[in-house]
Coordinates of C-alpha atoms in Angstrom, one line a residue:
X1 CA 15.3 2.1 -23.6
X2 CA 14.0 -1.0 -21.7
X3 CA 10.3 -1.8 -22.3
X4 CA 9.9 -4.3 -19.5
X5 CA 10.2 -3.8 -15.8
X6 CA 9.6 -5.3 -12.5
X7 CA 9.9 -4.0 -9.0
X8 CA 9.4 -5.5 -5.5
X9 CA 10.8 -5.8 -1.9
X10 CA 12.8 -9.0 -2.5
X11 CA 15.7 -9.2 -4.8
X12 CA 15.6 -13.0 -5.5
X13 CA 11.8 -12.6 -6.3
X14 CA 12.3 -9.7 -8.6
X15 CA 15.0 -11.5 -10.4
X16 CA 12.8 -14.5 -10.9
X17 CA 10.1 -12.1 -12.6
X18 CA 12.8 -10.5 -14.7
X19 CA 14.0 -14.0 -16.0
X20 CA 10.3 -14.7 -16.9
X21 CA 10.3 -11.4 -19.0
X22 CA 13.6 -12.3 -20.6
X23 CA 12.2 -15.8 -21.5
X24 CA 9.2 -14.2 -23.4
X25 CA 6.7 -14.2 -20.7
X26 CA 4.3 -11.3 -20.2
X27 CA 3.7 -9.0 -17.2
X28 CA 1.1 -11.4 -15.7
X29 CA 3.6 -14.4 -16.0
X30 CA 6.4 -12.2 -14.4
X31 CA 4.3 -11.0 -11.6
X32 CA 3.3 -14.6 -10.7
X33 CA 6.7 -16.0 -10.7
X34 CA 7.9 -13.1 -8.6
X35 CA 4.9 -13.7 -6.2
X36 CA 5.6 -17.4 -5.9
X37 CA 9.3 -16.8 -5.0
X38 CA 8.1 -14.1 -2.5
X39 CA 6.0 -16.6 -0.6
X40 CA 9.3 -18.7 -0.1
X41 CA 12.0 -16.1 0.6
X42 CA 9.7 -13.8 2.7
X43 CA 7.4 -16.3 4.3
X44 CA 6.1 -14.0 7.0
X45 CA 5.0 -11.3 4.5
X46 CA 3.1 -13.4 2.3
X47 CA 2.1 -17.1 1.3
X48 CA 0.0 -19.3 -0.8
X49 CA -2.5 -19.5 2.1
X50 CA -2.8 -15.6 2.2
X51 CA -5.0 -13.1 0.5
X52 CA -4.6 -9.9 -1.6
X53 CA -5.8 -7.9 -4.7
X54 CA -4.3 -7.9 -8.3
X55 CA -4.8 -5.3 -10.9
X56 CA -4.4 -6.3 -14.4
X57 CA -4.1 -3.9 -17.4
X58 CA -3.7 -5.5 -21.0
X59 CA -4.7 -2.7 -23.5
X60 CA -4.1 -5.0 -26.4
X61 CA -6.7 -7.4 -25.3
X62 CA -9.1 -4.8 -23.8
X63 CA -8.5 -6.2 -20.4
X64 CA -8.6 -4.0 -17.3
X65 CA -9.7 -5.9 -14.1
X66 CA -9.0 -6.5 -10.5
X67 CA -9.0 -9.9 -9.0
X68 CA -10.0 -9.6 -5.4
X69 CA -8.8 -12.6 -3.3
X70 CA -9.4 -11.5 0.2
X71 CA -9.7 -14.3 2.9
X72 CA -13.2 -15.2 3.9
X73 CA -14.6 -16.0 7.3
X74 CA -15.0 -19.8 7.7
X75 CA -18.7 -21.1 8.0
X76 CA -18.1 -22.3 11.6
X77 CA -17.6 -18.7 12.8
X78 CA -20.4 -16.7 14.4
X79 CA -20.7 -12.8 14.9
X80 CA -20.7 -13.1 18.6
X81 CA -18.2 -15.8 19.4
X82 CA -15.6 -13.4 20.7
X83 CA -17.7 -10.6 21.9
X84 CA -17.0 -11.3 25.5
X85 CA -13.1 -11.5 25.1
X86 CA -12.4 -7.9 23.9
X87 CA -9.3 -6.2 25.7
X88 CA -9.0 -3.3 23.2
X89 CA -8.3 -2.0 19.8
X90 CA -5.0 -1.5 18.2
X91 CA -3.7 2.2 18.1
X92 CA -4.0 2.3 14.3
X93 CA -7.5 0.9 14.3
X94 CA -6.6 -2.2 12.3
X95 CA -7.3 -5.0 14.6
X96 CA -8.8 -6.0 17.9
X97 CA -6.9 -7.4 20.9
X98 CA -8.7 -10.4 22.6
X99 CA -8.0 -12.5 25.5
X100 CA -5.6 -15.4 24.6
X101 CA -5.0 -13.6 21.3
X102 CA -7.3 -16.3 19.7
X103 CA -8.0 -14.0 16.7
X104 CA -4.3 -13.2 16.3
X105 CA -2.3 -16.6 16.7
X106 CA -3.1 -20.1 16.2
X107 CA -5.8 -22.1 14.2
X108 CA -8.8 -19.9 15.0
X109 CA -7.0 -16.8 13.4
X110 CA -7.2 -18.4 9.9
X111 CA -9.5 -17.3 7.2
X112 CA -10.2 -19.2 4.0
X113 CA -7.1 -18.3 1.8
X114 CA -7.5 -16.9 -1.7
X115 CA -3.9 -16.3 -2.9
X116 CA -3.3 -19.6 -4.8
X117 CA -6.7 -19.5 -6.5
X118 CA -6.1 -16.0 -7.7
X119 CA -2.6 -16.8 -9.1
X120 CA -4.1 -19.8 -11.0
X121 CA -7.0 -17.7 -12.4
X122 CA -4.6 -14.9 -13.5
X123 CA -2.3 -17.5 -15.1
X124 CA -5.2 -19.3 -17.0
X125 CA -6.9 -15.9 -18.1
X126 CA -4.0 -13.6 -18.9
X127 CA -0.7 -15.6 -18.9
X128 CA 1.3 -17.0 -21.8
X129 CA 3.7 -19.6 -20.1
X130 CA 2.9 -22.9 -18.5
X131 CA 1.7 -23.0 -14.9
X132 CA 4.6 -25.1 -13.8
X133 CA 7.1 -22.8 -15.3
X134 CA 5.9 -20.1 -13.0
X135 CA 6.4 -22.2 -9.8
X136 CA 9.8 -23.7 -10.9
X137 CA 11.9 -21.0 -9.3
X138 CA 10.1 -20.8 -6.1
X139 CA 10.3 -24.6 -5.9
X140 CA 14.1 -24.4 -6.4
X141 CA 14.6 -21.8 -3.6
X142 CA 12.5 -24.0 -1.1
X143 CA 14.4 -27.3 -2.1
X144 CA 17.9 -25.8 -2.5
X145 CA 17.8 -23.0 -0.1
X146 CA 17.8 -19.2 -0.2
X147 CA 20.0 -16.6 1.7
X148 CA 18.3 -14.8 4.5
X149 CA 18.6 -11.2 3.8
X150 CA 18.8 -8.2 6.2
X151 CA 15.4 -6.9 5.4
X152 CA 13.6 -10.2 6.1
X153 CA 15.6 -10.9 9.3
X154 CA 15.3 -7.5 10.6
X155 CA 11.5 -8.0 10.3
X156 CA 11.5 -11.2 12.2
X157 CA 13.5 -9.6 15.1
X158 CA 11.8 -6.2 15.1
X159 CA 10.6 -4.8 18.6
X160 CA 7.1 -6.0 19.6
X161 CA 4.0 -4.2 18.1
X162 CA 1.9 -3.1 21.3
X163 CA -1.0 -5.5 21.7
X164 CA 0.1 -7.9 19.1
X165 CA 2.0 -11.3 19.3
X166 CA 5.5 -10.7 18.2
X167 CA 6.8 -12.0 14.9
X168 CA 9.3 -14.4 16.5
X169 CA 6.6 -16.0 18.4
X170 CA 4.5 -16.4 15.2
X171 CA 7.7 -17.8 13.3
X172 CA 8.2 -20.4 16.0
X173 CA 4.6 -21.2 16.9
X174 CA 4.6 -24.6 14.7
X175 CA 7.1 -27.4 15.1
X176 CA 7.9 -26.9 11.2
X177 CA 8.4 -23.3 11.7
X178 CA 11.0 -23.9 14.6
X179 CA 12.8 -26.6 12.4
X180 CA 13.0 -24.3 9.3
X181 CA 13.7 -20.8 10.8
X182 CA 15.6 -21.6 14.0
X183 CA 18.8 -23.3 14.7
X184 CA 19.2 -26.4 16.9
X185 CA 19.9 -24.1 19.8
X186 CA 16.5 -22.3 19.3
X187 CA 18.1 -19.2 17.9
X188 CA 16.5 -17.6 14.9
X189 CA 18.4 -17.9 11.8
X190 CA 20.9 -15.1 11.1
X191 CA 21.6 -12.8 8.1
X192 CA 23.4 -14.9 5.5
X193 CA 22.2 -18.1 6.6
X194 CA 20.8 -20.6 3.9
X195 CA 17.3 -21.5 4.6
X196 CA 15.7 -24.7 3.0
X197 CA 12.0 -25.5 3.4
X198 CA 11.5 -29.0 2.2
X199 CA 7.8 -29.0 3.2
X200 CA 7.1 -26.0 1.1
X201 CA 9.1 -27.4 -1.8
X202 CA 6.9 -30.6 -1.7
X203 CA 3.8 -28.5 -1.5
X204 CA 4.8 -26.4 -4.5
X205 CA 5.8 -29.5 -6.4
X206 CA 2.4 -30.9 -6.1
X207 CA 0.8 -27.7 -6.9
X208 CA 2.8 -27.4 -10.1
X209 CA 1.9 -30.9 -11.2
X210 CA -1.7 -31.1 -10.2
X211 CA -2.9 -27.5 -10.2
X212 CA -4.5 -25.4 -7.6
X213 CA -7.3 -28.1 -7.2
X214 CA -4.9 -30.0 -5.0
X215 CA -4.9 -27.2 -2.6
X216 CA -8.6 -26.6 -2.5
X217 CA -10.2 -30.0 -3.0
X218 CA -7.3 -32.6 -3.2
X219 CA -4.7 -34.2 -1.1
X220 CA -3.4 -30.9 0.5
X221 CA -7.0 -29.8 1.4
X222 CA -7.4 -33.1 3.2
X223 CA -4.3 -32.5 5.1
X224 CA -5.3 -28.9 6.0
X225 CA -8.8 -30.0 7.1
X226 CA -7.2 -32.7 9.4
X227 CA -4.9 -30.3 11.0
X228 CA -7.8 -27.7 11.6
X229 CA -10.1 -30.4 13.1
X230 CA -7.3 -31.5 15.4
X231 CA -6.6 -28.2 16.8
X232 CA -10.0 -26.5 17.0
X233 CA -9.6 -24.4 13.8
X234 CA -12.6 -22.7 12.1
X235 CA -11.4 -23.6 8.5
X236 CA -12.7 -26.7 7.0
X237 CA -12.6 -28.7 3.7
X238 CA -15.8 -27.2 2.7
X239 CA -14.6 -23.7 3.1
X240 CA -11.6 -24.5 0.8
X241 CA -13.9 -26.2 -1.8
X242 CA -16.5 -23.3 -1.8
X243 CA -13.9 -20.5 -2.0
X244 CA -13.7 -18.3 -5.1
X245 CA -12.3 -14.9 -6.0
X246 CA -14.1 -11.9 -7.3
X247 CA -13.3 -10.2 -10.5
X248 CA -14.4 -6.7 -11.0
X249 CA -13.9 -3.6 -13.1
X250 CA -11.5 -1.1 -11.1
X251 CA -12.9 1.7 -9.0
X252 CA -12.0 5.0 -10.6
X253 CA -10.9 8.4 -9.1
X254 CA -9.3 11.4 -10.4
X255 CA -6.7 13.7 -9.0
X256 CA -5.9 17.2 -10.6
X257 CA -7.5 15.9 -13.8
X258 CA -5.5 12.6 -14.0
X259 CA -7.8 9.6 -13.7
X260 CA -6.6 6.5 -11.6
X261 CA -7.8 3.1 -11.1
X262 CA -7.8 1.1 -7.9
X263 CA -9.5 -1.6 -6.0
X264 CA -13.1 -1.7 -4.6
X265 CA -14.0 -2.5 -0.9
X266 CA -13.2 -4.4 1.0
X267 CA -9.8 -3.1 -0.2
X268 CA -8.4 0.3 0.6
X269 CA -8.7 2.1 -2.8
X270 CA -11.9 3.9 -1.6
X271 CA -9.6 5.6 1.2
X272 CA -7.2 6.6 -1.4
X273 CA -9.9 8.3 -3.5
X274 CA -11.5 10.0 -0.6
X275 CA -8.1 11.4 0.6
X276 CA -7.1 12.7 -2.9
X277 CA -10.6 14.3 -3.4
X278 CA -10.1 16.3 -0.3
X279 CA -6.4 17.3 -1.0
X280 CA -7.2 18.3 -4.5
X281 CA -8.9 21.4 -3.0
X282 CA -5.5 22.7 -1.7
X283 CA -2.3 24.0 -3.5
X284 CA 0.0 21.5 -1.9
X285 CA 3.0 22.5 -4.1
X286 CA 2.6 26.1 -2.9
X287 CA 2.6 24.9 0.7
X288 CA 5.9 23.1 0.1
X289 CA 6.7 19.5 0.6
X290 CA 6.5 18.2 4.3
X291 CA 6.1 21.7 5.7
X292 CA 4.0 21.9 8.9
X293 CA 1.1 23.3 6.9
X294 CA 1.4 20.4 4.3
X295 CA 1.8 17.7 7.0
X296 CA -1.3 19.3 8.9
X297 CA -3.5 19.3 5.8
X298 CA -2.6 15.8 4.6
X299 CA -2.9 14.2 8.1
X300 CA -6.4 15.7 8.4
X301 CA -7.4 14.0 5.2
X302 CA -5.9 10.7 6.5
X303 CA -8.0 11.0 9.8
X304 CA -11.2 11.7 8.0
X305 CA -10.8 8.8 5.6
X306 CA -9.8 6.6 8.5
X307 CA -12.9 7.7 10.4
X308 CA -15.2 7.0 7.4
X309 CA -13.5 3.6 6.9
X310 CA -14.0 2.5 10.4
X311 CA -17.6 3.5 10.3
X312 CA -18.8 2.6 6.8
X313 CA -16.5 0.4 4.9
X314 CA -16.6 -3.4 4.9
X315 CA -17.4 -6.3 2.6
X316 CA -20.0 -4.8 0.2
X317 CA -21.6 -8.3 -0.1
X318 CA -22.5 -8.1 3.7
X319 CA -22.6 -4.3 4.4
X320 CA -24.1 -1.4 2.6
X321 CA -20.9 0.8 1.8
X322 CA -22.0 4.3 0.8
X323 CA -19.7 4.3 -2.2
X324 CA -21.2 7.4 -3.8
X325 CA -21.0 9.6 -0.7
X326 CA -17.4 8.5 0.0
X327 CA -16.1 9.2 -3.4
X328 CA -18.1 12.2 -4.0
X329 CA -16.0 15.4 -4.8
X330 CA -18.5 17.8 -3.1
X331 CA -18.5 15.6 0.2
X332 CA -14.7 15.9 0.0
X333 CA -14.8 19.7 -0.5
X334 CA -16.9 20.2 2.7
X335 CA -14.2 18.4 4.6
X336 CA -11.5 20.6 2.9
X337 CA -13.3 23.5 4.0
X338 CA -13.2 22.4 7.6
X339 CA -9.5 21.6 7.3
X340 CA -8.9 25.1 5.9
X341 CA -10.6 26.6 8.9
X342 CA -8.2 24.7 11.1
X343 CA -10.6 22.1 12.5
X344 CA -9.3 18.9 13.6
X345 CA -11.0 15.4 12.9
X346 CA -11.2 12.9 15.8
X347 CA -10.6 9.2 15.3
X348 CA -12.3 7.1 17.8
X349 CA -10.4 4.2 19.3
X350 CA -11.4 1.7 22.1
X351 CA -7.9 1.9 23.4
X352 CA -5.1 -0.4 24.2
X353 CA -1.0 -2.0 14.7
X354 CA -1.5 -4.1 12.1
X355 CA 1.7 -5.9 11.3
X356 CA 3.0 -4.9 8.0
X357 CA 3.2 -8.6 7.0
X358 CA 2.5 -7.9 3.4
X359 CA 4.4 -7.6 0.0
X360 CA 3.9 -6.1 -3.3
X361 CA 5.1 -6.6 -7.0
X362 CA 4.6 -4.3 -10.1
X363 CA 5.4 -5.4 -13.6
X364 CA 5.3 -4.0 -17.0
X365 CA 6.2 -5.6 -20.4
X366 CA 6.9 -4.4 -23.9
X367 CA 3.3 -4.8 -25.1
X368 CA 2.0 -2.3 -22.5
X369 CA 0.6 -4.8 -20.0
X370 CA 0.9 -3.8 -16.3
X371 CA 0.3 -5.8 -13.2
X372 CA 0.2 -4.3 -9.7
X373 CA -0.4 -6.8 -7.0
X374 CA -0.4 -6.8 -3.2
X375 CA -0.5 -10.2 -1.2
X376 CA -0.2 -10.9 2.3
X377 CA -0.8 -13.1 5.3
X378 CA -2.2 -10.2 7.4
X379 CA -0.9 -10.7 10.9
X380 CA 0.3 -14.4 10.2
X381 CA -1.4 -17.1 12.2
X382 CA 1.9 -18.8 13.0
X383 CA 0.4 -22.1 12.0
X384 CA 2.2 -24.5 9.6
X385 CA 0.7 -27.9 9.0
X386 CA 3.3 -30.6 9.4
X387 CA 4.9 -31.4 6.0
X388 CA 3.2 -28.5 4.1
X389 CA 5.8 -25.8 4.7
X390 CA 3.7 -22.7 4.3
X391 CA 2.1 -20.5 7.0
X392 CA -1.6 -19.6 7.0
X393 CA -3.0 -16.1 7.2
X394 CA -4.2 -14.6 10.4
X395 CA -6.7 -12.4 8.9
X396 CA -9.5 -13.0 11.7
X397 CA -7.6 -10.6 13.8
X398 CA -9.0 -7.5 12.0
X399 CA -12.7 -8.4 12.1
X400 CA -14.7 -6.5 14.6
X401 CA -15.8 -8.9 17.5
X402 CA -18.8 -6.6 18.1
X403 CA -21.8 -7.7 16.1
X404 CA -23.6 -5.3 13.8
X405 CA -20.7 -3.2 12.6
X406 CA -19.1 -2.7 9.2
X407 CA -16.3 -5.1 10.1
X408 CA -18.2 -7.7 12.2
X409 CA -17.7 -11.4 11.8
X410 CA -19.9 -13.3 9.4
X411 CA -19.4 -16.6 7.6
X412 CA -18.0 -16.0 4.1
X413 CA -17.3 -12.4 4.8
X414 CA -14.0 -10.7 3.8
X415 CA -12.2 -8.3 6.1
X416 CA -11.4 -4.7 5.2
X417 CA -7.6 -4.2 4.2
X418 CA -5.7 -1.2 3.2
X419 CA -4.5 -2.9 0.0
X420 CA -4.7 -0.5 -2.9
X421 CA -2.9 -1.5 -6.1
X422 CA -3.2 1.6 -8.2
X423 CA -2.5 2.8 -11.8
X424 CA -2.5 6.5 -12.7
X425 CA -3.2 7.7 -16.3
X426 CA -2.8 10.7 -18.3
X427 CA -5.7 10.3 -20.7
X428 CA -5.5 6.7 -21.6
X429 CA -1.8 6.3 -21.2
X430 CA -0.6 4.9 -17.9
X431 CA 1.9 7.1 -16.2
X432 CA 2.5 5.5 -12.8
X433 CA 1.6 2.0 -11.4
X434 CA 2.2 1.4 -7.7
X435 CA 1.3 -0.2 -4.5
X436 CA 2.8 -1.2 -1.2
X437 CA 2.8 -3.7 1.8
X438 CA 2.6 -1.9 5.3
X439 CA -0.7 -3.0 6.9
X440 CA -3.0 -0.1 7.7
X441 CA -0.4 2.4 6.5
X442 CA -0.5 1.1 2.8
X443 CA -3.0 3.7 1.6
X444 CA -1.1 6.5 3.4
X445 CA 2.1 5.5 1.6
X446 CA 0.6 5.2 -1.7
X447 CA -1.1 8.5 -1.3
X448 CA 2.1 10.4 -0.5
X449 CA 4.1 8.7 -3.4
X450 CA 1.3 9.7 -6.0
X451 CA 1.4 13.3 -4.6
X452 CA 5.1 13.3 -4.7
X453 CA 5.0 12.5 -8.4
X454 CA 2.0 14.5 -9.4
X455 CA 2.3 17.7 -7.2
X456 CA 6.1 17.9 -6.8
X457 CA 7.4 16.3 -10.2
X458 CA 9.4 13.7 -8.5
X459 CA 10.6 10.6 -10.3
X460 CA 9.1 7.2 -8.9
X461 CA 12.4 6.5 -6.9
X462 CA 12.7 10.1 -5.5
X463 CA 8.9 9.9 -4.5
X464 CA 9.5 6.7 -2.6
X465 CA 12.5 7.9 -0.9
X466 CA 11.0 11.0 0.3
X467 CA 10.1 11.0 4.2
X468 CA 6.7 10.0 5.0
X469 CA 4.2 10.5 7.8
X470 CA 0.7 9.1 8.8
X471 CA -2.3 9.8 10.9
X472 CA -4.5 6.8 11.5
X473 CA -5.4 8.1 15.0
X474 CA -5.5 11.5 16.5
X475 CA -1.7 11.5 16.7
X476 CA 0.6 12.2 13.6
X477 CA 3.3 9.6 13.2
X478 CA 6.4 11.0 11.5
X479 CA 9.5 9.2 10.3
X480 CA 13.0 10.1 11.8
X481 CA 13.9 12.2 8.8
X482 CA 11.3 14.7 9.3
X483 CA 13.0 17.4 11.4
X484 CA 12.0 18.0 15.0
X485 CA 11.7 21.8 14.6
X486 CA 9.0 21.1 12.0
X487 CA 7.2 18.7 14.4
X488 CA 7.5 21.5 17.1
X489 CA 5.3 23.7 14.9
X490 CA 2.7 21.0 14.6
X491 CA 2.7 20.5 18.4
X492 CA 2.2 24.2 18.9
X493 CA -1.1 23.7 16.9
X494 CA -2.0 21.2 19.3
X495 CA -1.1 17.9 17.5
X496 CA 0.3 14.9 19.3
X497 CA 3.5 13.8 17.5
X498 CA 4.6 10.3 17.5
X499 CA 8.1 10.1 16.3
X500 CA 9.3 6.9 14.7
X501 CA 12.6 5.5 15.4
X502 CA 12.9 4.4 11.8
X503 CA 13.9 6.8 9.0
X504 CA 11.9 4.8 6.5
X505 CA 8.4 3.5 7.5
X506 CA 4.8 4.2 6.7
X507 CA 4.5 1.4 4.1
X508 CA 7.0 0.2 1.7
X509 CA 6.0 1.5 -1.7
X510 CA 7.0 0.1 -5.0
X511 CA 6.3 1.8 -8.3
X512 CA 6.8 2.0 -12.1
X513 CA 6.6 5.3 -13.9
X514 CA 6.1 5.8 -17.7
X515 CA 7.2 8.5 -19.9
X516 CA 5.3 9.9 -22.9
X517 CA 6.7 6.9 -25.0
X518 CA 5.8 4.2 -22.6
X519 CA 9.3 3.8 -21.4
X520 CA 9.5 2.5 -17.7
X521 CA 11.2 4.0 -14.8
X522 CA 11.2 1.9 -11.6
X523 CA 11.2 2.8 -7.9
X524 CA 11.8 0.4 -5.0
X525 CA 11.7 1.1 -1.3
X526 CA 15.4 0.1 -0.8
X527 CA 16.1 1.4 2.7
X528 CA 12.9 0.0 4.3
X529 CA 13.7 -3.6 3.1
X530 CA 15.6 -5.2 0.3
X531 CA 13.7 -3.6 -2.6
X532 CA 14.9 -3.6 -6.2
X533 CA 13.7 -2.7 -9.6
X534 CA 15.0 -4.4 -12.7
X535 CA 14.7 -3.3 -16.3
X536 CA 14.5 -5.9 -19.1

């Protein structure tokens, strides 16, 4: 049986990580090599100027930590700078729509990025291979070219998200974006085309040679600073130099006696804990998978956690998050009683969805080390500094432009995100490691895959392929493989049903399960993108 495994949404990146495992690297090395390639071959989902969260478990070294590398508000920002430009809130509650889309597209949308700093710290603390070896495959793809896959190209050309700048406009916002991702006639590159990104190759070569310092305090930092000054950006050289990640012990929850570790706010792990605490009070297996009663019950837990997140969850360095209450099983039981009575939670919205511009990687090696990491650009700012090749995050779009709230703007503050890289245990043995891209739907997708495995005995692949649904507003969004006759029963109970055109949606979960002997079994969200799991 294989002892090592890696899974993620991009085959080229997964293969790069598998090559590292085959060469003797550990799970951290493999995750980082995979992630670097992801930033090249799926450049709207993630990038070295992005943010995220990485859970690292190394039992043999006594290490179990989460590196939080959320983007931070630049020092030039103020809490009320966009207060008079509000047009509305996205339907899923994960972002605000402002006049001129200043928070969503362009230089003011960018927060101080943490991805590259986190990759370097993980390599230094936990890795075994040289830093340059982890970047070499990404450099090769950027320099020599990679093949544009259906999953990536379909995302670029997907229908507009209401209230958001579309992906194609982000892709072609900068001159370098137009040169790399469009042909001479101005048409976006097609499936099967070879894409070379010489600017990205040059940046990665400098980072491999000079380390992350070149990005945060060196030559690349000076190029970034000059671009931001020239175009009215908030980000500065000082923000880059001052940035650091946070390393914490995981946040722990339990579901049906199985402990699980996840990330702390401003990440989405707290939502996962609250939802599972509520749902633990129901016999979901007896209800039946995706029956109307099951969907109603789970959707209500989703709505309750969404409401609590909107009201109470932000960066704990700036806002007092009521952690004890939101993770309390008695608090959850009171909500479960209301659900059992047939009560409906209400999710408040201003009116007028976060782009699923995110990616994930899960790795495991023969020594029992596990990494589960989600990294992202958020909504993608569209900005590429001439000659650098990489796009910056657009994470300012999720901050609340109204002062005095959990998600309000403040210098140095990180935004809430639904990222929740998670590991489930049976005693002290890992049985499932998972996470997902998918914007505000991440916690909802991870939740359902965990329940599919724990409550319904599915394998990781079966659990990922099962149809999903979500409720981050008063409506329940269902994917196209949930039958209409089941939805009709929910409508008869007074629920609005938003039927997706897609058979697979609600995050793109990737997972590795482990049997009693520690042997891995991978699951990839194949239909939603180009996902792949490789055993080594």
